[in-house]
Backbone as numpy.savetxt, mean C-alpha at the origin, in Angstrom:
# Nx Ny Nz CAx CAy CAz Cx Cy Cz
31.19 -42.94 -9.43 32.26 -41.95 -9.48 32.16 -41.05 -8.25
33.37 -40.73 -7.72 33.33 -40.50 -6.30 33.13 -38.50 -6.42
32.17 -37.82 -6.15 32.34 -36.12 -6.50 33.67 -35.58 -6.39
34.15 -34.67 -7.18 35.24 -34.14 -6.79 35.25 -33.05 -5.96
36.19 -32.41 -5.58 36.30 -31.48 -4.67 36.00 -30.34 -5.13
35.42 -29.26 -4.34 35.18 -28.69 -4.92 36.12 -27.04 -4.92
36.40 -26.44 -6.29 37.19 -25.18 -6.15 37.15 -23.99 -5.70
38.30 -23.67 -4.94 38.14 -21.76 -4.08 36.64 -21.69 -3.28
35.97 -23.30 -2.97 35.02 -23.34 -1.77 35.75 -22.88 -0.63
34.41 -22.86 0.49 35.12 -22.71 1.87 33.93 -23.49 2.74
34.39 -24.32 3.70 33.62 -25.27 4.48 33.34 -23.65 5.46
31.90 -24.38 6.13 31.55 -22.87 6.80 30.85 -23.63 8.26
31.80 -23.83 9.61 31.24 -24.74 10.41 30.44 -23.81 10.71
29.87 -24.22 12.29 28.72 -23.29 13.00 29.80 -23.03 14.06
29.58 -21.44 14.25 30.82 -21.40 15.23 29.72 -20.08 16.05
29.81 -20.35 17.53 29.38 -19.29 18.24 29.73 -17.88 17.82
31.03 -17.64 17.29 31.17 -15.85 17.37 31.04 -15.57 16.14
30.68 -16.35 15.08 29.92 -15.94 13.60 28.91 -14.61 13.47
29.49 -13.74 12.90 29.18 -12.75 12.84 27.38 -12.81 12.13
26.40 -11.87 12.80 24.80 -11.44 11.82 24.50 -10.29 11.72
24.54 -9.92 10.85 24.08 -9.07 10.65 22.79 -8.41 11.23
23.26 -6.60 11.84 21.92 -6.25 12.39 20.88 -5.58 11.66
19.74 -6.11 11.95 18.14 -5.54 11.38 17.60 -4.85 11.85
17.31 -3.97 11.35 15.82 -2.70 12.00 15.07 -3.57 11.58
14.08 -4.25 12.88 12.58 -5.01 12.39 11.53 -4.15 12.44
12.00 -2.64 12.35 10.41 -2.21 12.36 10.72 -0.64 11.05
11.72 -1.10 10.80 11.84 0.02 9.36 10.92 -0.24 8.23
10.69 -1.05 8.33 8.73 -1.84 7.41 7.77 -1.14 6.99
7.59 -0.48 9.00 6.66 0.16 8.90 6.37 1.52 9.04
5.13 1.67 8.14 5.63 2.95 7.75 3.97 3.32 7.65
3.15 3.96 9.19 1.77 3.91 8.42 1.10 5.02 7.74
2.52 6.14 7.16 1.82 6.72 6.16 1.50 6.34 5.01
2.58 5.22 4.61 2.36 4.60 3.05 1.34 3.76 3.05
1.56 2.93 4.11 0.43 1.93 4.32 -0.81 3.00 3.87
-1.64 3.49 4.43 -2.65 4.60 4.41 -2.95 4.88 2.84
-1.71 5.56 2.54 -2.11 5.73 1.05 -2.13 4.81 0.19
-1.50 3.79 0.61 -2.11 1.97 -0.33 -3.48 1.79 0.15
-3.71 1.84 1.17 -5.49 1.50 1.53 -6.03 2.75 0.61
-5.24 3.73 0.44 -6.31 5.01 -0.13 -6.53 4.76 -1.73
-5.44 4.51 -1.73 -5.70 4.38 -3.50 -6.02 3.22 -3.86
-6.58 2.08 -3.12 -7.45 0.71 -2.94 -8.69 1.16 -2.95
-9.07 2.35 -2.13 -10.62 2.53 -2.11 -11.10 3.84 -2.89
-9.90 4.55 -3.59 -10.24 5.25 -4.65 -10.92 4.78 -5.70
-10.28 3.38 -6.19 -10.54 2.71 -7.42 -11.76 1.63 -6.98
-11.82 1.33 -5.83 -13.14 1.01 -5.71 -14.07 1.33 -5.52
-14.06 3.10 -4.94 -15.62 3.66 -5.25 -16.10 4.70 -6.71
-14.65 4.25 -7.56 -14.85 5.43 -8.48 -15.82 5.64 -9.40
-16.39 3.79 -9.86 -17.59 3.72 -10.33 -19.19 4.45 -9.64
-19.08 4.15 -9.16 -20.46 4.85 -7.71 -20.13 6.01 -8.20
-19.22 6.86 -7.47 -18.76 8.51 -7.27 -19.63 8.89 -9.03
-18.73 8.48 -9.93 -19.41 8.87 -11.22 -21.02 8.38 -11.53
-21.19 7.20 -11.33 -22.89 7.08 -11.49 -23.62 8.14 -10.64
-23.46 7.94 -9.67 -24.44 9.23 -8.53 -24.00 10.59 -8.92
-22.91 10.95 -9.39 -22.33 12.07 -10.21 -23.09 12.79 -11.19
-23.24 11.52 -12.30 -23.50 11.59 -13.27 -25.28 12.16 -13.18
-25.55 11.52 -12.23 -26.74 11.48 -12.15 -28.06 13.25 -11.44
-26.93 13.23 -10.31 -27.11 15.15 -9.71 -26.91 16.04 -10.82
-26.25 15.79 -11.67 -25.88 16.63 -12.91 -26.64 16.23 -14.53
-27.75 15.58 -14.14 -28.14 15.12 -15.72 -26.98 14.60 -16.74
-25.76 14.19 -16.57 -25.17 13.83 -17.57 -24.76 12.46 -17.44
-24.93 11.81 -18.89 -25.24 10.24 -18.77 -23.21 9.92 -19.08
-23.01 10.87 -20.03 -22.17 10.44 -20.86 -20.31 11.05 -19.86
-20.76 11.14 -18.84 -19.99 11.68 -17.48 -18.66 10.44 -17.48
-17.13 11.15 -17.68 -16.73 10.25 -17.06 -15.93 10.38 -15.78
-15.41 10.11 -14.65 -14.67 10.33 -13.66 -13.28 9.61 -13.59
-11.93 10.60 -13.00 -11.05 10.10 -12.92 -10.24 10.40 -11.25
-9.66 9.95 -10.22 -9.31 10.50 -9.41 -7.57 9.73 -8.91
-7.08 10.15 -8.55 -5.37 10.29 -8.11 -5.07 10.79 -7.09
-4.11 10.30 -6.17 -3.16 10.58 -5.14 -2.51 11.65 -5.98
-2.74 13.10 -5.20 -1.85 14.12 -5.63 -0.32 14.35 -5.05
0.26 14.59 -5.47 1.62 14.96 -4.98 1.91 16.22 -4.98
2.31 17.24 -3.91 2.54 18.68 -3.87 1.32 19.05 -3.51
1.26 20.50 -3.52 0.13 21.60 -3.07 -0.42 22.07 -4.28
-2.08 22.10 -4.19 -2.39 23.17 -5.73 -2.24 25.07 -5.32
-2.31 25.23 -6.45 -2.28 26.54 -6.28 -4.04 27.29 -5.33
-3.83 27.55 -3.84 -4.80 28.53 -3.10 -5.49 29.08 -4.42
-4.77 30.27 -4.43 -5.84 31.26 -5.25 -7.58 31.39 -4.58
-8.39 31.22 -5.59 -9.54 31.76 -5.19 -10.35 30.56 -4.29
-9.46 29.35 -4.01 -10.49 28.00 -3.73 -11.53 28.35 -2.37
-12.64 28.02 -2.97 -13.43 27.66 -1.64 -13.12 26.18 -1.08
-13.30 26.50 0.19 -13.22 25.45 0.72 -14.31 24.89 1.93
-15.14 23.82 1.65 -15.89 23.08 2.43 -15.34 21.70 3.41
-15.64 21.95 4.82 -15.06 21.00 5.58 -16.06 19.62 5.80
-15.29 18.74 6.35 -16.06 17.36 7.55 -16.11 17.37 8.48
-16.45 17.16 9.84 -16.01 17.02 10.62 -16.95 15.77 11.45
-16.07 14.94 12.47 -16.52 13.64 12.91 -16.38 13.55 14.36
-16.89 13.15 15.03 -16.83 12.93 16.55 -15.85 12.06 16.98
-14.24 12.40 17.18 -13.75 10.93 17.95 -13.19 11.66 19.46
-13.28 10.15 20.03 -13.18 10.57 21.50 -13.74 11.70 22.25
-15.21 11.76 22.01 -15.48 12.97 22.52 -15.88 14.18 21.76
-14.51 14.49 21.06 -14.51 15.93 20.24 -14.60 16.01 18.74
-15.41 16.83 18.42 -15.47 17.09 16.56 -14.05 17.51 16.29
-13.65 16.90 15.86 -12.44 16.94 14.53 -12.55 16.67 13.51
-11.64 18.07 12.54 -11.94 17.90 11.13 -11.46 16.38 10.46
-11.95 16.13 9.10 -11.33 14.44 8.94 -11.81 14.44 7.36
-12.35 15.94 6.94 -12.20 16.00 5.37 -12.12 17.49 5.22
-11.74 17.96 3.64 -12.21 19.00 3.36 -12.33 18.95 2.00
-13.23 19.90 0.83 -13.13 19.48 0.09 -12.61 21.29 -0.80
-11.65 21.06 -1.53 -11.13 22.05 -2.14 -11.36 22.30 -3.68
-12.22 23.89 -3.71 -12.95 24.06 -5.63 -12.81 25.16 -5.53
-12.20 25.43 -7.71 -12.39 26.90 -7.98 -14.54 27.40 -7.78
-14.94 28.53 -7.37 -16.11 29.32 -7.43 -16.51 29.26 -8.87
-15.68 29.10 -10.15 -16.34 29.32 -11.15 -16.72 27.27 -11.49
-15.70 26.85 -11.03 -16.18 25.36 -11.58 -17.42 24.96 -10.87
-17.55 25.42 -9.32 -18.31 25.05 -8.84 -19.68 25.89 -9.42
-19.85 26.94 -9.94 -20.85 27.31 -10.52 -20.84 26.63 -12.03
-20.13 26.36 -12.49 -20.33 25.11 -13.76 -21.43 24.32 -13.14
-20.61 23.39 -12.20 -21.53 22.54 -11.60 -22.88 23.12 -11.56
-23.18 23.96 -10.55 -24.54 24.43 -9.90 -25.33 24.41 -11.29
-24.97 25.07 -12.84 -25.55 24.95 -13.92 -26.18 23.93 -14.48
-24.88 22.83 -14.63 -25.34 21.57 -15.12 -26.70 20.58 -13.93
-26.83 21.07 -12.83 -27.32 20.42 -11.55 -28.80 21.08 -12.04
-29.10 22.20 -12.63 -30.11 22.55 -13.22 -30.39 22.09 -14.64
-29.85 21.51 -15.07 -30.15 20.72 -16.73 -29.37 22.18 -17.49
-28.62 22.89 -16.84 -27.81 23.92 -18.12 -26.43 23.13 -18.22
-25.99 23.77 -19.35 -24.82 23.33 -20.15 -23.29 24.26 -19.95
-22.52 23.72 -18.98 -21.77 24.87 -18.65 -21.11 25.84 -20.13
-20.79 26.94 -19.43 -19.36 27.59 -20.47 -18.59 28.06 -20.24
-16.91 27.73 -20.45 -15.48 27.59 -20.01 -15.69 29.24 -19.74
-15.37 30.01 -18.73 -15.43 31.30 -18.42 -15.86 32.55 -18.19
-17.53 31.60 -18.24 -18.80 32.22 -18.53 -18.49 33.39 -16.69
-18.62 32.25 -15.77 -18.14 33.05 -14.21 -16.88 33.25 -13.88
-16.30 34.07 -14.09 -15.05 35.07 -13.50 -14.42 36.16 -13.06
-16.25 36.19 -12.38 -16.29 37.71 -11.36 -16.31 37.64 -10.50
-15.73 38.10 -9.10 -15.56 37.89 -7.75 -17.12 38.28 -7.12
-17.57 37.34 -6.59 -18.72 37.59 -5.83 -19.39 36.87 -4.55
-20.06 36.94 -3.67 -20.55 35.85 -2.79 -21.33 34.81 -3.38
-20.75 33.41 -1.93 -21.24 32.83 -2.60 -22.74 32.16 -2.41
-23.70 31.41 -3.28 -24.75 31.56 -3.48 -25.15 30.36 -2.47
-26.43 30.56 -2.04 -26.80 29.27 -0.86 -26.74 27.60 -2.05
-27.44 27.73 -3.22 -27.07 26.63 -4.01 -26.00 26.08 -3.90
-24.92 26.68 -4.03 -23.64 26.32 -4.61 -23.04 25.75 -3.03
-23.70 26.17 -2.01 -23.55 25.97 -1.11 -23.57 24.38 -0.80
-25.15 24.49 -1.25 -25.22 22.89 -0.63 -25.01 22.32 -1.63
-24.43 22.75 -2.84 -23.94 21.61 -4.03 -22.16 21.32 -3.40
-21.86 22.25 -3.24 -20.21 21.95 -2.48 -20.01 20.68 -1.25
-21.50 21.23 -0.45 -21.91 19.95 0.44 -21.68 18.68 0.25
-22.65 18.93 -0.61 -23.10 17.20 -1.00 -22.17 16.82 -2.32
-21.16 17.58 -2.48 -20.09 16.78 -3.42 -19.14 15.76 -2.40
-18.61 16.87 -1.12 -17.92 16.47 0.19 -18.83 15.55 0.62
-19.78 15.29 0.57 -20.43 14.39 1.54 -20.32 12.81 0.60
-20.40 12.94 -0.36 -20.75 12.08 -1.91 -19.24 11.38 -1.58
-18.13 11.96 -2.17 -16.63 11.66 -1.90 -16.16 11.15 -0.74
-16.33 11.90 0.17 -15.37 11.74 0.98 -16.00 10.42 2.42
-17.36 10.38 2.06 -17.73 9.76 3.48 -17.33 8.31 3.70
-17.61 7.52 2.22 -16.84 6.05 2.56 -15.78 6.15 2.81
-14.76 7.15 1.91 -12.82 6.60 2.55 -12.88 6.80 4.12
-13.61 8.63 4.41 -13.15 8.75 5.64 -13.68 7.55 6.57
-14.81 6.59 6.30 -14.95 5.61 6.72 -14.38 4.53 7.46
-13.03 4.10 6.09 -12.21 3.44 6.52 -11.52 3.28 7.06
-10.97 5.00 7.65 -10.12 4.74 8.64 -10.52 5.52 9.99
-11.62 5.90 10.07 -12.10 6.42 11.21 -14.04 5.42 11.48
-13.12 4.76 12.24 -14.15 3.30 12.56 -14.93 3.46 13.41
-14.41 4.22 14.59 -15.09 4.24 15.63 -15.46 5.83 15.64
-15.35 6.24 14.81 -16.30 8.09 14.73 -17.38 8.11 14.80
-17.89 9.21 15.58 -19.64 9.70 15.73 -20.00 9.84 14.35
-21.06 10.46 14.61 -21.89 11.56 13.32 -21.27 12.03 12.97
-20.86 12.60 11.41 -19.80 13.84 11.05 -21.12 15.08 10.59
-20.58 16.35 10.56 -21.28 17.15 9.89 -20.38 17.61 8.79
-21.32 18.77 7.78 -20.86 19.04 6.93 -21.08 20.27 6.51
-19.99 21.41 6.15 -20.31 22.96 6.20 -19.27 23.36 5.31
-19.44 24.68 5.13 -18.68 25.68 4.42 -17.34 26.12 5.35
-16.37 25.86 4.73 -15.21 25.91 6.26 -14.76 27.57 6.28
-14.06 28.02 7.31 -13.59 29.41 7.55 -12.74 29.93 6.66
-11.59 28.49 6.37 -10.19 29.05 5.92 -9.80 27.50 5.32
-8.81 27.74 4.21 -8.15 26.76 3.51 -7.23 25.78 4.67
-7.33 24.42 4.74 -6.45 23.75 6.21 -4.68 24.28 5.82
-4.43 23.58 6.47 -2.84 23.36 6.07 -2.62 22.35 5.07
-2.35 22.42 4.16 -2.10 21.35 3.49 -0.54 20.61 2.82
-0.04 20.81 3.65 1.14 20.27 4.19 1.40 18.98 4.99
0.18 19.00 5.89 -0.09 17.87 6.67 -1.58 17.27 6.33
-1.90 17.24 4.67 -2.92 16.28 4.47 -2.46 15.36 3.15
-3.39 14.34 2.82 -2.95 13.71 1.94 -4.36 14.71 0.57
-4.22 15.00 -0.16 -4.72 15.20 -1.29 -5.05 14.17 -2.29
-6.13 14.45 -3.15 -7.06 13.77 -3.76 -7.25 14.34 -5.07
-7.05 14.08 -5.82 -7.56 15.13 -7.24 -8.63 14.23 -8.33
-9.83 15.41 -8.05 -10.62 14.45 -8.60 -11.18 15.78 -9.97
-11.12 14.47 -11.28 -11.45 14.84 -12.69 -12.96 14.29 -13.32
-13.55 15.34 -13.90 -14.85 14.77 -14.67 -14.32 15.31 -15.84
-14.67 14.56 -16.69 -14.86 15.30 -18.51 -16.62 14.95 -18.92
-17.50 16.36 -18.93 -18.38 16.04 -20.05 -18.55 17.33 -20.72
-19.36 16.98 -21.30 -19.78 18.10 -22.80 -18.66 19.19 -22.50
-17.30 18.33 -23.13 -16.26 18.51 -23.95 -15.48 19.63 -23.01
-15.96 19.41 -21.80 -14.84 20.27 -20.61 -14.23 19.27 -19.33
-13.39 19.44 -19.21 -12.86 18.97 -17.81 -12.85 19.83 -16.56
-13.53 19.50 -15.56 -13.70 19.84 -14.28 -13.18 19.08 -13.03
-12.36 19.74 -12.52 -11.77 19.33 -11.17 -11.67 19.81 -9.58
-11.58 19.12 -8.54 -11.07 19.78 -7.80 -10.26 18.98 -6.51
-9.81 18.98 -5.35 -9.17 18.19 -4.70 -9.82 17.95 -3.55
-9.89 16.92 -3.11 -10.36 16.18 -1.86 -9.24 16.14 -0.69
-9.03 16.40 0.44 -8.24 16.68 1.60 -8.40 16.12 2.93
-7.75 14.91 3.27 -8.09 13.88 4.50 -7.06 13.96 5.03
-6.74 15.47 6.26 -5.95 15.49 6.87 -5.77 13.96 8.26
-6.80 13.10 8.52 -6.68 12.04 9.03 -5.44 10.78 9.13
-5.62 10.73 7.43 -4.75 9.85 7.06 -3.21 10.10 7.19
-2.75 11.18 7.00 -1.15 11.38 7.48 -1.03 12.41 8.63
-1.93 11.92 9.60 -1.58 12.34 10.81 -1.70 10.96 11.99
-1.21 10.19 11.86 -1.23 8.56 12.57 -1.26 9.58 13.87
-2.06 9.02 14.99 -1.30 9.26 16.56 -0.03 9.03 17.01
0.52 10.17 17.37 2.44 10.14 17.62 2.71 8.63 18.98
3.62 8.08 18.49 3.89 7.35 19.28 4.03 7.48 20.21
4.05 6.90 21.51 4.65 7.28 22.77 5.69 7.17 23.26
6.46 7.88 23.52 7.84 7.40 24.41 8.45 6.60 24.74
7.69 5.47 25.67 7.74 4.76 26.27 7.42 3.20 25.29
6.33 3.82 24.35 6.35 2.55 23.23 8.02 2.94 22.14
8.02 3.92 21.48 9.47 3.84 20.96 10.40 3.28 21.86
10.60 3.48 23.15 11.99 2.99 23.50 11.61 1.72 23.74
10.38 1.08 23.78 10.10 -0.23 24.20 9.99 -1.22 22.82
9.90 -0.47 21.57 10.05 -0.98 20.39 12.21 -1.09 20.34
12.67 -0.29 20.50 14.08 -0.48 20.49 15.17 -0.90 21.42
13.85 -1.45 22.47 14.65 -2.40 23.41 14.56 -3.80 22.60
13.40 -3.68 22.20 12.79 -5.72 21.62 13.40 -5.26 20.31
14.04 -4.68 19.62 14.74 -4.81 18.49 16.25 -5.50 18.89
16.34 -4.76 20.23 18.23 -5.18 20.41 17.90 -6.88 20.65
17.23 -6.61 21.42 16.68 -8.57 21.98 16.87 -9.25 20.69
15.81 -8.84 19.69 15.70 -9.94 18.84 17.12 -10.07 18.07
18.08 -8.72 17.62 19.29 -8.73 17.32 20.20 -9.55 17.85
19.91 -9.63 19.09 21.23 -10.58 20.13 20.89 -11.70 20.04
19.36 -12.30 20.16 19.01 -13.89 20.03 18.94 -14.62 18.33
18.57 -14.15 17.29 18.56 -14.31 16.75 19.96 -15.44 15.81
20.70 -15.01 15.93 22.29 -15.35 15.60 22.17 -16.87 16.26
21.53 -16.93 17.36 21.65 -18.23 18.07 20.53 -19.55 17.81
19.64 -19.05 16.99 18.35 -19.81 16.48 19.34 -20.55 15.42
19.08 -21.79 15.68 19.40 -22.73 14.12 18.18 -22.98 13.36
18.64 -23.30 12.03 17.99 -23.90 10.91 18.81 -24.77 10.51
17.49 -26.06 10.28 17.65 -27.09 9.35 17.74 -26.83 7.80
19.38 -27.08 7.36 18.90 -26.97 5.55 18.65 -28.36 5.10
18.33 -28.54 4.11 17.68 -29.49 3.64 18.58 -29.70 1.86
19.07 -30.54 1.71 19.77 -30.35 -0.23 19.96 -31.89 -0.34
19.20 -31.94 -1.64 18.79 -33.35 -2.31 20.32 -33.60 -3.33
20.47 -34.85 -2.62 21.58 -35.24 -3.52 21.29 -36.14 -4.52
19.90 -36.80 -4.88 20.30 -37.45 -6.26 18.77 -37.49 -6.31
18.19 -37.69 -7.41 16.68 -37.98 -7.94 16.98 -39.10 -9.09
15.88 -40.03 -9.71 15.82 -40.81 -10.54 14.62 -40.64 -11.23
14.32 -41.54 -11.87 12.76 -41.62 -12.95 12.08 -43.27 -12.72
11.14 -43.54 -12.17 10.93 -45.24 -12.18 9.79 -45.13 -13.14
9.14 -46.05 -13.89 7.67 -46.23 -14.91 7.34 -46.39 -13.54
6.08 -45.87 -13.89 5.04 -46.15 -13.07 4.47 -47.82 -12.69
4.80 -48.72 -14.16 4.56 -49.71 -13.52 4.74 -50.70 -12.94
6.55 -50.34 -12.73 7.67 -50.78 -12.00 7.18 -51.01 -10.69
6.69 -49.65 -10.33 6.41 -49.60 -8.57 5.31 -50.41 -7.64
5.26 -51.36 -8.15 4.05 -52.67 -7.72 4.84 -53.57 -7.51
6.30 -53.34 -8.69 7.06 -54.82 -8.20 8.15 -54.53 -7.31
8.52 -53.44 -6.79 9.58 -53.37 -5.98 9.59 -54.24 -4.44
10.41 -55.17 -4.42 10.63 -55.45 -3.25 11.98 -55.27 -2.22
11.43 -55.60 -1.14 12.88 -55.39 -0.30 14.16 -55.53 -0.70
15.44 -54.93 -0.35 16.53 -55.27 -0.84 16.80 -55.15 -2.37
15.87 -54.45 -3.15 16.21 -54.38 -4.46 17.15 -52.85 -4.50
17.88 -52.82 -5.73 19.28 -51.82 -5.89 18.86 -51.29 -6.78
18.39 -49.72 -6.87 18.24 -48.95 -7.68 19.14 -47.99 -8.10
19.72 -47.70 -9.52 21.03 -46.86 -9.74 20.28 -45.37 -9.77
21.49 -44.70 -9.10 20.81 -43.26 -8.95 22.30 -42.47 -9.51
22.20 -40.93 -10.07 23.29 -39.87 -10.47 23.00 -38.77 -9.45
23.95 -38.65 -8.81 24.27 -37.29 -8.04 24.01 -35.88 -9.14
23.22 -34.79 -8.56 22.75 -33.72 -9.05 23.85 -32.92 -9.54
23.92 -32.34 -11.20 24.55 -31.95 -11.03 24.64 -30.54 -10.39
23.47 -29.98 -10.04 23.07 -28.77 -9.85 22.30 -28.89 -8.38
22.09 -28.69 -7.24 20.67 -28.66 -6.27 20.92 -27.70 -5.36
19.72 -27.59 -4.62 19.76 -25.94 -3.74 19.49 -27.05 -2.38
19.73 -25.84 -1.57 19.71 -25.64 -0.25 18.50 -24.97 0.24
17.55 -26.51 1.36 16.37 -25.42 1.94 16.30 -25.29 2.70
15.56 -24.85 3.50 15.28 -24.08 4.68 13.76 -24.36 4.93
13.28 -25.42 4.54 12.03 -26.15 5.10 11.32 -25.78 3.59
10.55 -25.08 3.20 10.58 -25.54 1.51 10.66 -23.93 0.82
11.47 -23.15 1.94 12.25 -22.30 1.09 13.84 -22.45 0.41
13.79 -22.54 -0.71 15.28 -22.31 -1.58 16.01 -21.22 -1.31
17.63 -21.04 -0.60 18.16 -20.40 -0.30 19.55 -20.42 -1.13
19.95 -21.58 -1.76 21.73 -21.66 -1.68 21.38 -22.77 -2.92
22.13 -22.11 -4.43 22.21 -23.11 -5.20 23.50 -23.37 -4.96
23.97 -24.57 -5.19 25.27 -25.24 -5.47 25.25 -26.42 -5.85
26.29 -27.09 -5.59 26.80 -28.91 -5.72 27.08 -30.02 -4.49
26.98 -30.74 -4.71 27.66 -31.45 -3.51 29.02 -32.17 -4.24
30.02 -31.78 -3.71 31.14 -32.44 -3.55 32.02 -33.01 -2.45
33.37 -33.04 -2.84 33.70 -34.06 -1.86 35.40 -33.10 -1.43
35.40 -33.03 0.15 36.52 -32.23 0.66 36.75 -32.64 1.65
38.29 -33.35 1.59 39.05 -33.72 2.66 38.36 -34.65 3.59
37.60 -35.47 2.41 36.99 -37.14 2.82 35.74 -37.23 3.39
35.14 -35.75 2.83 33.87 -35.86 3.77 33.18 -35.36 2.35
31.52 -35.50 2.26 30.47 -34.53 1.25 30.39 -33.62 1.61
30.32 -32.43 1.07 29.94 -30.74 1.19 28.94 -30.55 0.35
28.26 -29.30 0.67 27.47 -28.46 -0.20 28.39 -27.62 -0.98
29.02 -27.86 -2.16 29.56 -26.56 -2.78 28.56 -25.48 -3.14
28.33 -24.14 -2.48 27.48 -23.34 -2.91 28.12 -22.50 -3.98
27.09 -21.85 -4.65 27.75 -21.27 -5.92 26.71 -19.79 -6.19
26.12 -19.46 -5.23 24.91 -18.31 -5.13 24.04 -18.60 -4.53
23.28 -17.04 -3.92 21.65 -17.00 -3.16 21.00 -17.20 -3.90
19.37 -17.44 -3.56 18.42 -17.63 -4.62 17.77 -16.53 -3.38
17.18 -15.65 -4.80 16.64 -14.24 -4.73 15.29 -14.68 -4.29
């Protein structure tokens, strides 16, 4: 049976002034998000550690830890704040900080002595104590040194101190990190102004990125592809296929359904029919 034609199709030759559509090939990228996918990749992979060694400065077995990509600013107020800082190219630049209320962090300093904190026990303004000092330290140092790791590869030595002043935090990515034990929750935020500050592009690379965008826009249209669409399949026993010889006639049915490829991507379901004495692809939709 000969296919019929197919309805409200349209044959689609290849014609030079065929319109393509233009692409931003570099709207993709984006390496602040990127950053915070690597970040919250190596959140969840050091979170076990962070809490065992946690658990452990603090005598508590039964410790659990939780940490998150924050969104927005916390409330300043009273936070102390302890910095990082790392050697690149030469110069110490900051590349952590770590942000805590004075009373949680004296929770801490308690439990770090085998005491048992209590929700409001410290909420008097006072200096702060050399302990708490180097417990703020070595929380920043504990947290923050593998991520800042990952993306500062080629950094010196970092040190680690009590910082002057709260950063900007507008231009960092935030961290919020949670413990629950003996029946309190304690938090505070981690701050890697590094990560959403990429080095600004250059000039000369932007306009050289949106010259090779127009290029690839203008050539592109002119690249062909081979499609590829199966017009009939069959079923043989398996133990048929020993006796086939030359010149033998096997009956086959045209599909009623087959796609269109593009080397062994599926692009174009349709039919094949028959228009104005020739076979067509009747297409009938993209494949997503």
């Amino acid at each position: 049976m000969e296919p019929s034609a197919p309805s409200g199709g349209k044959v689609h030759p290849v014609a030079p002034e065929a319109q393509f559509p233009r692409y931003d090939f570099f709207r993709k990228h984006d390496p602040q998000l990127e950053q915070r996918r690597q970040l919250a990749v190596g959140l969840e992979a050091c979170r076990r550690g962070w809490a065992s060694r946690l658990g452990a400065m603090l005598y508590r077995t039964e410790l659990s830890l939780s940490c998150r990509l924050q969104q927005g600013q916390p409330e300043l107020g009273s936070l102390l704040c302890f910095g990082m800082e790392h050697e690149q190219q030469g110069q110490m630049r900051p590349s952590a900080w770590l942000l805590i209320e004075q009373s949680t962090l004296y929770q801490l300093a308690e439990m770090s002595f085998g005491g048992t904190p209590v929700q409001g026990r410290e909420d008097k303004a006072r200096p702060i104590s050399e302990t708490e000092r180097r417990l703020g330290s070595s929380l920043l140092t504990l947290f923050a040194t593998n991520l800042v790791a990952q993306f500062l590869l080629n950094a010196g030595p970092g040190r680690v101190g009590m910082a002057a002043s709260v950063p900007d935090l507008s231009a960092v990515t935030l961290v919020s990190i949670d413990i629950d034990c003996a029946g309190q929750r304690l938090s505070w935020q981690l701050a890697l102004p590094v990560l959403l500050n990429p080095e600004p592009v250059k000039q000369e690379q932007a306009a050289l990125g949106v010259q090779l965008s127009g290029v690839l826009n203008e050539r592109l249209p002119q690249l062909t592809n081979r499609l590829r669409v199966s017009l009939a399949e069959f079923e043989l026993p398996l133990g048929q296929l020993p006796l086939l010889q030359e010149g033998d006639i096997l009956p086959i049915h045209l599909l009623q359904e087959t796609r269109a490829r593009v080397g062994e991507q599926p692009v174009l379901k349709g039919r094949v029919a028959e228009q104005q004495g020739m076979l067509v692809f009747a297409s009938h939709g993209f494949i997503d």
